mmCIF file of C-alpha atoms in Angstrom:
data_model
loop_
_atom_site.group_PDB
_atom_site.id
_atom_site.type_symbol
_atom_site.label_atom_id
_atom_site.label_comp_id
_atom_site.label_asym_id
_atom_site.label_seq_id
_atom_site.Cartn_x
_atom_site.Cartn_y
_atom_site.Cartn_z
ATOM 1 C CA UNK A 30 21.013 34.874 142.591
ATOM 2 C CA UNK A 31 22.026 32.960 138.999
ATOM 3 C CA UNK A 32 19.027 32.847 136.861
ATOM 4 C CA UNK A 33 18.654 29.203 135.448
ATOM 5 C CA UNK A 34 18.238 29.085 131.534
ATOM 6 C CA UNK A 35 15.325 27.885 130.428
ATOM 7 C CA UNK A 36 15.519 24.603 128.478
ATOM 8 C CA UNK A 37 14.200 24.497 124.631
ATOM 9 C CA UNK A 38 11.658 21.882 124.278
ATOM 10 C CA UNK A 39 12.829 18.618 122.281
ATOM 11 C CA UNK A 40 10.254 18.633 119.538
ATOM 12 C CA UNK A 41 11.222 22.257 118.314
ATOM 13 C CA UNK A 42 15.041 21.272 117.995
ATOM 14 C CA UNK A 43 14.052 18.055 115.775
ATOM 15 C CA UNK A 44 12.026 20.413 113.603
ATOM 16 C CA UNK A 45 14.829 22.955 113.066
ATOM 17 C CA UNK A 46 17.238 20.300 112.107
ATOM 18 C CA UNK A 47 14.808 18.500 109.921
ATOM 19 C CA UNK A 48 14.320 21.892 108.095
ATOM 20 C CA UNK A 49 18.009 22.576 107.696
ATOM 21 C CA UNK A 50 18.633 19.079 106.266
ATOM 22 C CA UNK A 51 15.932 19.250 103.742
ATOM 23 C CA UNK A 52 17.284 22.810 102.652
ATOM 24 C CA UNK A 53 20.864 21.222 102.349
ATOM 25 C CA UNK A 54 19.089 18.398 100.043
ATOM 26 C CA UNK A 55 17.078 20.549 97.756
ATOM 27 C CA UNK A 56 19.628 22.991 96.846
ATOM 28 C CA UNK A 57 21.871 20.894 94.513
ATOM 29 C CA UNK A 58 18.451 19.679 92.844
ATOM 30 C CA UNK A 59 17.251 23.546 92.254
ATOM 31 C CA UNK A 60 20.712 24.293 90.813
ATOM 32 C CA UNK A 61 20.924 21.164 88.549
ATOM 33 C CA UNK A 62 17.017 22.096 87.146
ATOM 34 C CA UNK A 63 18.527 25.554 86.345
ATOM 35 C CA UNK A 64 21.600 24.448 84.378
ATOM 36 C CA UNK A 65 19.633 21.878 82.047
ATOM 37 C CA UNK A 66 17.338 23.366 79.335
ATOM 38 C CA UNK A 67 14.262 21.615 78.698
ATOM 39 C CA UNK A 68 13.717 20.269 75.138
ATOM 40 C CA UNK A 69 10.550 21.271 73.502
ATOM 41 C CA UNK A 70 8.470 18.538 72.372
ATOM 42 C CA UNK A 71 8.974 17.643 68.530
ATOM 43 C CA UNK A 72 6.097 18.937 66.396
ATOM 44 C CA UNK A 73 3.598 16.772 64.655
ATOM 45 C CA UNK A 74 4.905 15.220 61.249
ATOM 46 C CA UNK A 75 3.092 16.757 58.095
ATOM 47 C CA UNK A 76 1.319 14.442 56.025
ATOM 48 C CA UNK A 77 3.306 13.188 53.189
ATOM 49 C CA UNK A 78 2.432 15.108 49.758
ATOM 50 C CA UNK A 79 1.882 13.002 46.758
ATOM 51 C CA UNK A 80 4.530 13.010 44.036
ATOM 52 C CA UNK A 81 3.681 13.903 40.509
ATOM 53 C CA UNK A 82 4.038 11.465 37.795
ATOM 54 C CA UNK A 83 7.144 12.354 35.458
ATOM 55 C CA UNK A 84 4.552 11.753 32.334
ATOM 56 C CA UNK A 85 1.912 13.887 33.976
ATOM 57 C CA UNK A 86 1.633 17.302 32.610
ATOM 58 C CA UNK A 87 2.180 19.972 35.193
ATOM 59 C CA UNK A 88 0.569 23.153 33.622
ATOM 60 C CA UNK A 89 -2.509 22.514 31.414
ATOM 61 C CA UNK A 90 -2.758 25.550 29.274
ATOM 62 C CA UNK A 91 -6.446 26.726 28.674
ATOM 63 C CA UNK A 92 -6.364 27.175 24.995
ATOM 64 C CA UNK A 93 -8.975 26.366 22.543
ATOM 65 C CA UNK A 94 -7.937 24.021 19.704
ATOM 66 C CA UNK A 95 -8.681 24.411 16.424
ATOM 67 C CA UNK A 96 -8.645 22.537 13.260
ATOM 68 C CA UNK A 97 -5.940 23.144 10.679
ATOM 69 C CA UNK A 98 -5.983 22.560 7.217
ATOM 70 C CA UNK A 99 -2.068 21.626 6.173
ATOM 71 C CA UNK A 100 -1.240 23.016 2.911
ATOM 72 C CA UNK A 101 -0.427 20.319 -0.076
ATOM 73 C CA UNK A 102 2.784 21.052 -1.761
ATOM 74 C CA UNK A 103 3.449 19.565 -5.199
ATOM 75 C CA UNK A 104 5.798 16.709 -5.080
ATOM 76 C CA UNK A 105 7.080 17.575 -8.806
ATOM 77 C CA UNK A 106 8.369 14.156 -9.332
ATOM 78 C CA UNK A 107 6.790 13.669 -12.619
ATOM 79 C CA UNK A 108 8.945 14.574 -15.539
ATOM 80 C CA UNK A 109 7.171 15.321 -18.915
ATOM 81 C CA UNK A 110 9.241 16.298 -21.994
ATOM 82 C CA UNK A 111 9.615 16.849 -25.857
ATOM 83 C CA UNK A 112 12.495 16.613 -27.813
ATOM 84 C CA UNK A 113 14.090 16.748 -31.062
ATOM 85 C CA UNK A 114 17.516 16.113 -32.904
ATOM 86 C CA UNK A 115 18.974 13.588 -34.885
ATOM 87 C CA UNK A 116 18.981 9.791 -35.303
ATOM 88 C CA UNK A 117 22.054 8.201 -37.196
ATOM 89 C CA UNK A 118 20.681 4.999 -38.488
ATOM 90 C CA UNK A 119 23.565 2.582 -39.416
ATOM 91 C CA UNK A 120 23.552 2.200 -43.242
ATOM 92 C CA UNK A 121 21.281 4.619 -43.639
ATOM 93 C CA UNK A 122 22.247 7.919 -42.594
ATOM 94 C CA UNK A 123 21.511 10.370 -40.179
ATOM 95 C CA UNK A 124 18.031 12.029 -40.042
ATOM 96 C CA UNK A 125 15.936 14.470 -37.578
ATOM 97 C CA UNK A 126 13.988 12.497 -34.895
ATOM 98 C CA UNK A 127 11.125 13.887 -32.675
ATOM 99 C CA UNK A 128 9.736 12.220 -29.629
ATOM 100 C CA UNK A 129 8.202 12.427 -26.287
ATOM 101 C CA UNK A 130 9.488 11.438 -22.882
ATOM 102 C CA UNK A 131 7.757 10.387 -19.128
ATOM 103 C CA UNK A 132 9.949 9.963 -16.178
ATOM 104 C CA UNK A 133 9.253 9.746 -12.645
ATOM 105 C CA UNK A 134 11.987 10.380 -10.010
ATOM 106 C CA UNK A 135 11.839 7.547 -7.454
ATOM 107 C CA UNK A 136 14.558 9.592 -5.492
ATOM 108 C CA UNK A 137 17.015 12.430 -5.500
ATOM 109 C CA UNK A 138 19.264 9.894 -7.392
ATOM 110 C CA UNK A 139 17.282 7.480 -9.132
ATOM 111 C CA UNK A 140 14.505 7.896 -11.869
ATOM 112 C CA UNK A 141 12.672 5.679 -14.566
ATOM 113 C CA UNK A 142 11.651 7.252 -18.071
ATOM 114 C CA UNK A 143 9.681 6.077 -20.795
ATOM 115 C CA UNK A 144 10.584 7.319 -24.296
ATOM 116 C CA UNK A 145 8.821 7.144 -27.687
ATOM 117 C CA UNK A 146 10.438 8.780 -30.851
ATOM 118 C CA UNK A 147 10.075 8.601 -34.758
ATOM 119 C CA UNK A 148 12.271 9.208 -37.573
ATOM 120 C CA UNK A 149 12.418 8.894 -41.240
ATOM 121 C CA UNK A 150 14.845 6.577 -42.945
ATOM 122 C CA UNK A 151 16.231 6.858 -46.610
ATOM 123 C CA UNK A 152 17.921 4.443 -48.882
ATOM 124 C CA UNK A 153 18.785 7.170 -51.765
ATOM 125 C CA UNK A 154 22.160 5.695 -51.441
ATOM 126 C CA UNK A 155 21.482 2.398 -52.134
ATOM 127 C CA UNK A 156 19.063 3.525 -55.494
ATOM 128 C CA UNK A 157 22.265 4.895 -56.575
ATOM 129 C CA UNK A 158 23.391 1.212 -57.616
ATOM 130 C CA UNK A 159 20.047 -0.438 -56.910
ATOM 131 C CA UNK A 160 17.235 1.400 -58.817
ATOM 132 C CA UNK A 161 14.715 -0.433 -56.892
ATOM 133 C CA UNK A 162 16.540 0.143 -53.456
ATOM 134 C CA UNK A 163 16.305 -2.006 -50.245
ATOM 135 C CA UNK A 164 12.895 -0.517 -49.271
ATOM 136 C CA UNK A 165 9.751 -0.436 -50.876
ATOM 137 C CA UNK A 166 9.635 3.425 -51.379
ATOM 138 C CA UNK A 167 12.375 5.365 -50.476
ATOM 139 C CA UNK A 168 11.314 6.732 -47.476
ATOM 140 C CA UNK A 169 10.465 4.270 -44.458
ATOM 141 C CA UNK A 170 9.471 5.573 -40.903
ATOM 142 C CA UNK A 171 11.715 4.240 -37.949
ATOM 143 C CA UNK A 172 9.664 4.090 -34.927
ATOM 144 C CA UNK A 173 10.959 3.358 -31.147
ATOM 145 C CA UNK A 174 9.890 2.654 -27.508
ATOM 146 C CA UNK A 175 11.831 2.258 -24.387
ATOM 147 C CA UNK A 176 11.864 2.012 -20.639
ATOM 148 C CA UNK A 177 14.905 3.226 -19.110
ATOM 149 C CA UNK A 178 16.230 3.859 -15.774
ATOM 150 C CA UNK A 179 18.576 6.844 -14.986
ATOM 151 C CA UNK A 180 21.028 7.470 -12.263
ATOM 152 C CA UNK A 181 22.164 11.361 -11.276
ATOM 153 C CA UNK A 182 25.731 10.840 -11.337
ATOM 154 C CA UNK A 183 26.675 14.627 -10.631
ATOM 155 C CA UNK A 184 24.212 17.243 -9.361
ATOM 156 C CA UNK A 185 25.616 20.682 -9.566
ATOM 157 C CA UNK A 186 25.251 23.925 -10.996
ATOM 158 C CA UNK A 187 25.675 25.459 -14.587
ATOM 159 C CA UNK A 188 26.829 29.437 -14.441
ATOM 160 C CA UNK A 189 24.969 31.330 -17.076
ATOM 161 C CA UNK A 190 26.889 34.825 -17.012
ATOM 162 C CA UNK A 191 28.931 36.294 -14.373
ATOM 163 C CA UNK A 192 26.052 36.264 -11.614
ATOM 164 C CA UNK A 193 23.527 33.294 -12.858
ATOM 165 C CA UNK A 194 23.725 30.094 -11.509
ATOM 166 C CA UNK A 195 21.224 27.359 -12.461
ATOM 167 C CA UNK A 196 21.027 23.453 -10.923
ATOM 168 C CA UNK A 197 22.452 21.066 -12.679
ATOM 169 C CA UNK A 198 22.493 17.224 -12.954
ATOM 170 C CA UNK A 199 24.592 14.792 -15.204
ATOM 171 C CA UNK A 200 22.968 11.502 -15.398
ATOM 172 C CA UNK A 201 23.392 7.948 -17.004
ATOM 173 C CA UNK A 202 20.609 5.969 -18.353
ATOM 174 C CA UNK A 203 19.773 2.520 -19.669
ATOM 175 C CA UNK A 204 16.941 0.310 -20.345
ATOM 176 C CA UNK A 205 15.054 -1.816 -23.366
ATOM 177 C CA UNK A 206 12.566 -1.523 -25.622
ATOM 178 C CA UNK A 207 11.829 -2.222 -29.441
ATOM 179 C CA UNK A 208 12.410 -0.344 -32.729
ATOM 180 C CA UNK A 209 10.280 -1.276 -35.754
ATOM 181 C CA UNK A 210 11.613 -0.350 -39.223
ATOM 182 C CA UNK A 211 10.160 -1.891 -42.625
ATOM 183 C CA UNK A 212 7.499 -4.117 -40.695
ATOM 184 C CA UNK A 213 10.516 -5.584 -38.708
ATOM 185 C CA UNK A 214 9.879 -5.137 -34.932
ATOM 186 C CA UNK A 215 13.286 -5.685 -32.946
ATOM 187 C CA UNK A 216 14.379 -5.786 -29.563
ATOM 188 C CA UNK A 217 16.519 -2.620 -28.579
ATOM 189 C CA UNK A 218 18.677 -2.206 -25.782
ATOM 190 C CA UNK A 219 19.716 1.797 -25.174
ATOM 191 C CA UNK A 220 22.038 3.212 -23.088
ATOM 192 C CA UNK A 221 23.357 6.515 -23.002
ATOM 193 C CA UNK A 222 24.251 10.057 -20.768
ATOM 194 C CA UNK A 223 22.583 13.350 -20.565
ATOM 195 C CA UNK A 224 22.717 16.536 -18.819
ATOM 196 C CA UNK A 225 19.818 18.309 -17.275
ATOM 197 C CA UNK A 226 19.609 22.100 -16.445
ATOM 198 C CA UNK A 227 17.022 23.766 -14.507
ATOM 199 C CA UNK A 228 15.769 26.946 -15.691
ATOM 200 C CA UNK A 229 12.982 27.366 -13.184
ATOM 201 C CA UNK A 230 11.421 25.598 -10.283
ATOM 202 C CA UNK A 231 9.267 23.487 -12.848
ATOM 203 C CA UNK A 232 11.235 23.883 -15.965
ATOM 204 C CA UNK A 233 14.595 22.523 -17.207
ATOM 205 C CA UNK A 234 16.338 21.890 -20.528
ATOM 206 C CA UNK A 235 18.403 18.833 -21.187
ATOM 207 C CA UNK A 236 20.726 17.604 -23.717
ATOM 208 C CA UNK A 237 20.702 13.525 -24.499
ATOM 209 C CA UNK A 238 23.041 11.076 -26.205
ATOM 210 C CA UNK A 239 22.052 7.627 -26.697
ATOM 211 C CA UNK A 240 23.098 4.356 -28.467
ATOM 212 C CA UNK A 241 20.118 2.479 -29.925
ATOM 213 C CA UNK A 242 21.477 -1.072 -30.398
ATOM 214 C CA UNK A 243 19.346 -3.448 -32.195
ATOM 215 C CA UNK A 244 19.723 -6.179 -35.309
ATOM 216 C CA UNK A 245 18.455 -5.966 -38.860
ATOM 217 C CA UNK A 246 18.307 -8.040 -42.070
ATOM 218 C CA UNK A 247 17.062 -5.694 -44.910
ATOM 219 C CA UNK A 248 20.435 -6.048 -46.435
ATOM 220 C CA UNK A 249 20.346 -9.712 -46.747
ATOM 221 C CA UNK A 250 22.361 -10.488 -43.794
ATOM 222 C CA UNK A 251 21.025 -10.339 -40.078
ATOM 223 C CA UNK A 252 23.351 -7.963 -38.232
ATOM 224 C CA UNK A 253 23.536 -6.100 -34.944
ATOM 225 C CA UNK A 254 23.532 -2.135 -35.613
ATOM 226 C CA UNK A 255 24.432 1.060 -33.504
ATOM 227 C CA UNK A 256 22.329 3.898 -33.947
ATOM 228 C CA UNK A 257 23.276 6.811 -32.342
ATOM 229 C CA UNK A 258 21.176 9.786 -31.360
ATOM 230 C CA UNK A 259 21.787 13.295 -29.918
ATOM 231 C CA UNK A 260 18.555 15.097 -28.573
ATOM 232 C CA UNK A 261 17.634 18.320 -26.970
ATOM 233 C CA UNK A 262 14.278 18.737 -24.939
ATOM 234 C CA UNK A 263 12.367 20.832 -22.814
ATOM 235 C CA UNK A 264 10.794 19.368 -19.531
ATOM 236 C CA UNK A 265 7.914 20.036 -17.260
ATOM 237 C CA UNK A 266 7.696 18.857 -13.782
ATOM 238 C CA UNK A 267 4.449 18.127 -11.957
#
């Protein structure tokens, strides 16, 4: 006798169908979740650091400051010189002259100089014709003082021997002053040139040639005279 199959209850078939549909829907979602890499959360932003000032000293040295006394160097702008030579007075011949000069060097090129000199002037040549001469006595003292401005035009060197060179300066100068002769005081213009050679840091020798122009009326007529002077001197700078 054929057995009659036992029927499956309806609720069990529904649960099996629901489970199969659930697995079918969950499989694609699981694969998609495995392929996507989760993005890690961004770290918190660091607080902004203050920017240093461009003029602010970054490294501060720990050095104890001490007072330093600066040395004083001699400027050597003042020049004191003594000179001697010859002074040719127009109409009265040439005679020895001596004097002093004081100068101040404003720059490397310009300087000012005050000069004082004196010489003895003789009228012996006139006494051969005029027994009484033209001076109260046969010899009179001529004195002059002037203030001049000089300009160094050719600084260079002078070689003394083969291996010894000294600094030198060729200069031009001119100025104004006064000359006194036989109780006559006359305004004087002087101009000339000179050569200065430095022997050491503070010492120099110089050769000067100047023309002193002033007027005289000793011979009965007032006239302008040219009086040439050639001197050599020794100078000290301080």
